[in-house]
Short mmCIF file of C-alpha atoms in Angstrom, two decimals:
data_model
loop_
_atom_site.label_atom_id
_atom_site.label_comp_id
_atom_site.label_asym_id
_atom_site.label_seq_id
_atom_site.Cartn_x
_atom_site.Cartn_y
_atom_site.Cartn_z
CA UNK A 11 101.34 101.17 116.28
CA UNK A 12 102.66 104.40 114.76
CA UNK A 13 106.18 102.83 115.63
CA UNK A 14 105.05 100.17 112.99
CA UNK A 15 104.73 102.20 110.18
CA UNK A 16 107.77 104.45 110.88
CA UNK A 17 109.84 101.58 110.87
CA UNK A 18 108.25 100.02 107.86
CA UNK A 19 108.47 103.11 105.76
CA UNK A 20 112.70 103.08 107.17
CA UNK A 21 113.24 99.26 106.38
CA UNK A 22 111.30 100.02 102.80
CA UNK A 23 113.68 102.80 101.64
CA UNK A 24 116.57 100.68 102.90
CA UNK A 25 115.46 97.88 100.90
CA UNK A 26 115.55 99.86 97.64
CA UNK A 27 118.61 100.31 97.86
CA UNK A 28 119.19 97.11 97.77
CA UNK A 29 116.78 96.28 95.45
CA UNK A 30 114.77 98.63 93.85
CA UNK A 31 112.35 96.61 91.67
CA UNK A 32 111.01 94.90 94.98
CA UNK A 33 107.73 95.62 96.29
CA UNK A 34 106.93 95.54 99.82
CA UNK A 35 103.36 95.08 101.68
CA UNK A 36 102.56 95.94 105.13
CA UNK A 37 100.40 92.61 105.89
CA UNK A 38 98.15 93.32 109.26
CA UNK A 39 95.43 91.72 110.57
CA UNK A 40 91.92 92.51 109.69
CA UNK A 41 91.20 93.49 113.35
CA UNK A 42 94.73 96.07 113.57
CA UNK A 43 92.98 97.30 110.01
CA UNK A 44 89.67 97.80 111.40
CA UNK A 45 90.81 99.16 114.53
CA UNK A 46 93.67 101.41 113.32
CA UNK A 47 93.67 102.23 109.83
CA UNK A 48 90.42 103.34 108.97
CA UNK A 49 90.99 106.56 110.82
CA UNK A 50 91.30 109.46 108.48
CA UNK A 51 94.63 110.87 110.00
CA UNK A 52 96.04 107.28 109.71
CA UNK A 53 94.61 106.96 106.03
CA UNK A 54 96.58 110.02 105.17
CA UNK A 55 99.99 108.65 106.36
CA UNK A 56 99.17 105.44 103.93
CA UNK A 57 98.69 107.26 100.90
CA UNK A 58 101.43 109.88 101.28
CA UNK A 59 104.19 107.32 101.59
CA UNK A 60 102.08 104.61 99.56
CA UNK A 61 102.24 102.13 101.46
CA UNK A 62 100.76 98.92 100.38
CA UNK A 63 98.67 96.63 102.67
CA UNK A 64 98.22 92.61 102.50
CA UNK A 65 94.82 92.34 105.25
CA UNK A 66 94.64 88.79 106.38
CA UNK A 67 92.22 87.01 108.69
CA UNK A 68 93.78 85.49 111.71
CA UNK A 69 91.25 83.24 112.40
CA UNK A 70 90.52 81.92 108.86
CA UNK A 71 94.43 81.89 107.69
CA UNK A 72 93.28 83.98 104.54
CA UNK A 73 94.59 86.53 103.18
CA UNK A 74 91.28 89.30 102.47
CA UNK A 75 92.35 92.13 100.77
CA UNK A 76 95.61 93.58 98.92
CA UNK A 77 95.56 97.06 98.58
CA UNK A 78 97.44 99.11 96.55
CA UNK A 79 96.30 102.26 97.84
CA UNK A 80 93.79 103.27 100.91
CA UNK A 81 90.37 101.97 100.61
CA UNK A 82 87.51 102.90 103.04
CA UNK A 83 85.30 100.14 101.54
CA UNK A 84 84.86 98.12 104.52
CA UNK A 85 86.83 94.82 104.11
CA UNK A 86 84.05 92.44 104.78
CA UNK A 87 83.63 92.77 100.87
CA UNK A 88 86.22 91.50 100.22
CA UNK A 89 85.82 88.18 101.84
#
């Protein structure tokens, strides 16, 4: 998963030089969230290249939660 956000945060800086008013989400499943980003080393990597995360339900086809920054909150909230 770690491979994920390396090559996220490389495609993003590549991208603005291309484009630098475009904003980019990493959109992952609520489950990958629950499972992956909640953990504190992982919620450190999010905020120190602030990254921004679309969390969408696979089930439900929704989209739950944007977040501009990392939120512990649990997502259920947000549904």
């Amino acid at each position: 998963m770690s491979a994920y956000l390396t090559n996220f945060i490389a495609y993003r800086a590549a991208l603005h030089t291309q484009d630098p008013k475009r904003v980019l989400y990493l959109a992952v499943s609520s489950d990958i969230y629950e499972w992956f980003f909640i953990s504190p080393f992982i919620q450190g990597l999010v905020e120190q290249n602030q990254l921004l995360l679309l969390i969408y339900n696979i089930d439900r086809e929704v989209i739950q939660q944007w977040l501009a920054s990392m939120n512990t909150d649990d997502i259920s909230k947000t549904c």
